[in-house]
Coordinates of C-alpha atoms in Angstrom, one line a residue:
M1 CA 0.0 0.0 0.0
P2 CA 1.2 3.6 -0.4
E3 CA 3.3 4.6 2.6
L4 CA 4.5 8.0 3.6
P5 CA 7.2 8.4 0.9
E6 CA 4.6 7.5 -1.8
V7 CA 2.0 9.9 -0.4
E8 CA 4.6 12.7 -0.2
T9 CA 5.7 12.0 -3.8
I10 CA 2.0 12.4 -4.9
R11 CA 1.6 15.6 -2.9
R12 CA 4.7 17.1 -4.5
G13 CA 3.4 16.1 -7.9
V14 CA -0.1 17.4 -7.4
E15 CA 0.6 20.7 -5.5
P16 CA 1.8 22.8 -8.5
H17 CA -1.4 21.9 -10.4
V18 CA -3.8 22.8 -7.6
Q19 CA -2.3 25.6 -5.6
G20 CA -4.5 28.7 -6.0
R21 CA -6.9 27.0 -8.3
T22 CA -10.7 26.8 -7.6
I23 CA -12.8 23.7 -7.5
V24 CA -15.6 24.3 -10.0
H25 CA -17.1 20.8 -10.3
T26 CA -17.0 17.7 -8.2
L27 CA -18.2 14.4 -9.6
V28 CA -18.6 11.4 -7.3
R29 CA -19.2 8.2 -9.4
D30 CA -19.1 5.8 -6.5
R31 CA -19.3 6.6 -2.8
R32 CA -18.2 3.1 -1.7
L33 CA -14.9 4.1 -0.2
R34 CA -14.0 3.4 3.4
F35 CA -16.5 5.3 5.6
G36 CA -18.3 6.3 2.4
V37 CA -17.9 9.6 0.5
P38 CA -20.1 12.2 2.3
E39 CA -23.4 13.0 0.6
D40 CA -22.8 16.7 0.9
L41 CA -19.2 16.7 -0.3
E42 CA -20.0 18.2 -3.7
I43 CA -21.8 21.1 -2.1
R44 CA -19.0 21.8 0.4
L45 CA -16.3 21.8 -2.3
Q46 CA -18.2 23.9 -4.9
D47 CA -16.4 27.1 -5.9
Q48 CA -13.8 26.6 -3.1
P49 CA -10.3 27.9 -3.8
I50 CA -7.5 25.5 -2.8
V51 CA -5.2 27.5 -0.5
G52 CA -2.7 24.7 0.2
L53 CA -2.0 21.0 -0.1
R54 CA -0.1 19.3 2.7
R55 CA 0.4 15.9 4.1
R56 CA -0.2 14.6 7.6
A57 CA 1.0 11.0 8.0
K58 CA -0.6 9.2 5.0
Y59 CA -3.4 11.8 4.6
L60 CA -3.4 14.4 1.8
I61 CA -5.1 17.6 3.1
F62 CA -6.5 20.0 0.6
E63 CA -6.8 23.2 2.6
L64 CA -9.9 25.3 1.7
P65 CA -11.2 28.5 3.3
T66 CA -14.1 26.7 5.1
G67 CA -12.3 23.4 6.0
A68 CA -10.4 20.7 4.1
L69 CA -10.8 17.7 1.9
L70 CA -9.0 14.7 3.4
I71 CA -7.8 12.0 1.0
H72 CA -6.3 8.7 2.0
L73 CA -5.2 6.2 -0.7
G74 CA -5.8 3.1 1.3
M75 CA -4.2 0.0 -0.2
S76 CA -4.6 0.7 -3.9
G77 CA -5.7 4.3 -4.4
R78 CA -4.2 6.6 -7.0
L79 CA -4.6 10.3 -7.5
H80 CA -3.8 11.5 -11.0
V81 CA -3.6 15.0 -12.6
L82 CA -5.4 14.9 -15.9
M83 CA -5.0 17.7 -18.4
P84 CA -8.0 18.9 -20.5
E85 CA -6.3 18.2 -23.8
A86 CA -5.6 14.6 -22.9
M87 CA -8.5 13.5 -20.7
P88 CA -8.8 9.7 -20.5
A89 CA -12.2 8.1 -20.1
P90 CA -12.8 7.1 -16.4
G91 CA -12.4 3.4 -15.7
K92 CA -14.8 1.4 -13.5
H93 CA -12.7 2.2 -10.4
A94 CA -12.7 6.0 -10.8
H95 CA -14.5 7.2 -7.7
L96 CA -14.1 10.9 -7.7
D97 CA -13.2 13.8 -10.0
L98 CA -12.3 17.3 -8.9
G99 CA -12.6 19.7 -11.8
L100 CA -10.5 22.9 -11.5
D101 CA -11.1 26.3 -13.0
D102 CA -8.3 25.8 -15.6
G103 CA -9.8 22.6 -16.9
T104 CA -7.5 20.3 -15.0
V105 CA -9.1 17.3 -13.3
L106 CA -7.9 15.4 -10.2
R107 CA -9.1 11.8 -10.4
L108 CA -9.2 9.4 -7.5
T109 CA -9.3 5.8 -8.4
D110 CA -9.3 2.9 -5.9
P111 CA -10.0 -0.7 -7.0
R112 CA -10.0 -2.1 -3.5
R113 CA -12.0 0.8 -2.0
F114 CA -10.0 1.1 1.3
G115 CA -9.3 4.7 0.6
M116 CA -11.1 7.8 1.9
A117 CA -12.4 11.1 0.7
L118 CA -13.8 13.0 3.7
W119 CA -14.6 16.5 4.8
A120 CA -12.9 18.0 7.8
S121 CA -14.1 21.2 9.4
K122 CA -11.8 23.7 11.1
P123 CA -9.6 23.2 13.0
V124 CA -8.6 20.5 10.6
D125 CA -6.0 18.8 12.7
Q126 CA -8.6 18.1 15.4
H127 CA -10.5 15.7 13.0
K128 CA -10.9 12.3 14.6
L129 CA -8.5 10.7 12.2
L130 CA -5.8 13.2 12.8
H131 CA -5.8 14.4 16.3
A132 CA -4.2 11.3 17.9
L133 CA -1.4 10.9 15.4
G134 CA 2.2 11.0 16.5
P135 CA 4.9 13.4 15.2
E136 CA 6.2 13.4 11.7
P137 CA 9.5 11.5 11.1
T138 CA 11.6 14.6 10.5
P139 CA 14.4 16.1 12.7
Q140 CA 12.2 19.2 13.3
D141 CA 9.2 17.2 14.6
W142 CA 10.6 14.0 16.1
S143 CA 13.6 13.6 18.4
A144 CA 15.6 10.6 19.4
E145 CA 14.6 11.4 23.0
Q146 CA 10.9 10.9 22.0
L147 CA 11.7 7.5 20.6
I148 CA 13.7 6.5 23.7
R149 CA 10.8 7.6 25.9
A150 CA 8.3 5.6 23.8
C151 CA 10.4 2.5 24.1
H152 CA 11.0 2.8 27.9
H153 CA 9.8 -0.4 29.7
R154 CA 7.9 -1.6 26.5
S155 CA 7.9 -5.4 26.0
A156 CA 6.5 -5.1 22.5
S157 CA 8.9 -5.7 19.6
I158 CA 10.8 -2.7 18.4
K159 CA 9.2 -3.1 14.9
S160 CA 5.7 -3.0 16.4
V161 CA 6.6 0.2 18.4
L162 CA 8.1 1.8 15.3
M163 CA 5.0 1.1 13.3
D164 CA 2.7 2.5 16.0
Q165 CA 1.2 5.7 14.5
R166 CA 1.0 7.2 18.0
V167 CA 4.8 7.0 18.4
V168 CA 5.7 8.3 15.0
V169 CA 3.6 8.5 11.8
G170 CA 4.3 7.0 8.4
V171 CA 6.9 4.3 9.2
G172 CA 5.2 1.5 7.3
N173 CA 6.4 -2.1 6.8
I174 CA 8.9 -1.6 4.1
Y175 CA 10.7 1.3 5.8
A176 CA 10.6 -0.3 9.3
N177 CA 12.4 -3.3 7.9
E178 CA 15.0 -1.2 6.2
A179 CA 15.6 1.2 9.1
L180 CA 16.1 -1.7 11.5
F181 CA 18.6 -3.3 9.2
Q182 CA 20.5 -0.1 8.7
S183 CA 20.7 0.4 12.5
G184 CA 21.6 -3.3 13.2
I185 CA 18.6 -4.0 15.5
H186 CA 16.7 -7.3 15.4
P187 CA 13.1 -6.5 14.6
N188 CA 11.7 -8.8 17.3
R189 CA 13.9 -7.4 20.1
P190 CA 11.7 -6.0 23.0
A191 CA 11.8 -2.2 22.6
G192 CA 12.5 -1.7 26.3
R193 CA 15.7 -3.8 26.1
I194 CA 17.4 -1.6 23.5
S195 CA 20.0 0.9 24.7
A196 CA 19.6 4.6 24.2
R197 CA 22.6 4.7 21.9
R198 CA 21.1 2.1 19.6
L199 CA 17.8 3.9 19.6
Q200 CA 19.6 7.0 18.6
L201 CA 21.0 5.1 15.6
L202 CA 17.5 3.8 14.8
H203 CA 16.0 7.3 14.9
A204 CA 18.6 8.5 12.4
A205 CA 18.1 5.5 10.2
V206 CA 14.3 6.0 10.0
I207 CA 14.7 9.6 8.9
E208 CA 17.5 8.7 6.4
V209 CA 15.5 5.8 4.9
L210 CA 12.4 7.8 4.4
D211 CA 14.3 10.8 3.0
E212 CA 16.0 8.5 0.5
A213 CA 12.7 6.9 -0.5
I214 CA 11.1 10.3 -1.1
R215 CA 14.1 11.2 -3.3
Q216 CA 13.5 8.1 -5.3
G217 CA 9.8 8.7 -5.7
G218 CA 8.6 6.0 -3.3
T219 CA 8.4 2.2 -3.7
T220 CA 6.5 0.5 -6.5
L221 CA 5.8 -3.1 -5.5
R222 CA 2.3 -3.6 -7.0
D223 CA -0.1 -0.7 -7.4
F224 CA 1.7 2.5 -6.6
S225 CA 2.4 5.3 -9.1
G226 CA 2.9 9.0 -8.6
A227 CA 0.6 11.8 -9.8
D228 CA 2.3 11.6 -13.2
G229 CA 1.6 7.9 -13.5
L230 CA 5.3 7.0 -13.1
P231 CA 6.5 4.4 -10.6
G232 CA 8.8 4.9 -7.7
Y233 CA 12.3 3.3 -7.6
F234 CA 13.2 2.8 -4.0
Q235 CA 12.5 -1.0 -4.4
L236 CA 15.8 -1.1 -6.3
S237 CA 17.6 0.1 -3.2
V238 CA 16.1 -2.2 -0.5
S239 CA 18.6 -4.3 1.5
V240 CA 16.3 -6.8 3.2
Y241 CA 12.6 -6.2 2.3
Q242 CA 11.2 -9.2 0.3
R243 CA 14.7 -10.6 -0.1
E244 CA 14.4 -13.8 1.9
G245 CA 17.2 -16.2 0.9
H246 CA 19.2 -13.5 -0.8
P247 CA 22.7 -12.7 0.6
C248 CA 22.9 -9.8 3.0
P249 CA 24.6 -6.8 1.3
N250 CA 26.9 -6.4 4.3
C251 CA 27.9 -9.9 5.3
G252 CA 26.6 -12.3 2.7
V253 CA 24.4 -14.4 5.1
A254 CA 21.0 -15.3 3.8
I255 CA 18.2 -12.9 4.7
R256 CA 15.4 -14.5 6.8
R257 CA 11.7 -13.9 7.0
M258 CA 9.2 -14.1 9.9
V259 CA 5.9 -12.5 10.8
I260 CA 5.5 -9.8 13.4
G261 CA 2.1 -8.2 14.0
Q262 CA 0.7 -10.0 11.0
R263 CA 3.3 -8.3 8.7
A264 CA 6.1 -10.0 6.8
T265 CA 9.5 -9.1 8.4
F266 CA 12.9 -9.5 6.9
W267 CA 16.3 -9.4 8.7
C268 CA 19.9 -10.5 8.6
P269 CA 20.6 -13.0 11.4
D270 CA 24.2 -11.9 11.5
C271 CA 24.0 -8.1 11.3
Q272 CA 20.9 -7.5 13.4
R273 CA 21.0 -8.2 17.2

């Protein structure tokens, strides 16, 4: 599913096309997304200028004068910018079109229908889906000390803690695997039994891995593509994720696989302790 780097890639691709534009038409073809598309969404968006587009965790937030449109891509959602001179016909999974005043259309498609398109009143960050989220995984918003406190006396695996959206947002399965490998920490080690020094290394690794994934346009494993329809390339750089049986790039020992919290987990038995 799209994780933080993929959503940020889409945000950066979409923003230049929507900043300062006005929504002049909203077409909802199928309201069967997660929670359902609100019945009054078309009325709320009509003639609203888009004053900004930001990301919070995996949510895209279209800032409007009276509130915001929240979009979450779920497992298979895509948000594409369509130009008026080359407007493809909507497929059967095209749920929502936002028509802008220059003729551009933003189209949300979602074959599996786990995505969302919801209205958020002001203050937007107090919406029930946003208010309990943890800090963003950036040096400005999230410190190593915060991670150390979150792990204190925790018996849960460090991978589970790292993927807890109340601890830090956006560290999905791919990037948790890679950050734990980069910092040399076994993914099943109890969080409370990891030293502060090693957690500092993990904190730095999380930020570095996510930054690199954003630079490479995210990871394309099955469904993801950016706003321009192009895939991400971070999958070419992974060290352990989905590489069971392949040699570790550091020591040559075969990468192993196990399941933690119902998610496939990959690690090197020699490099990660």
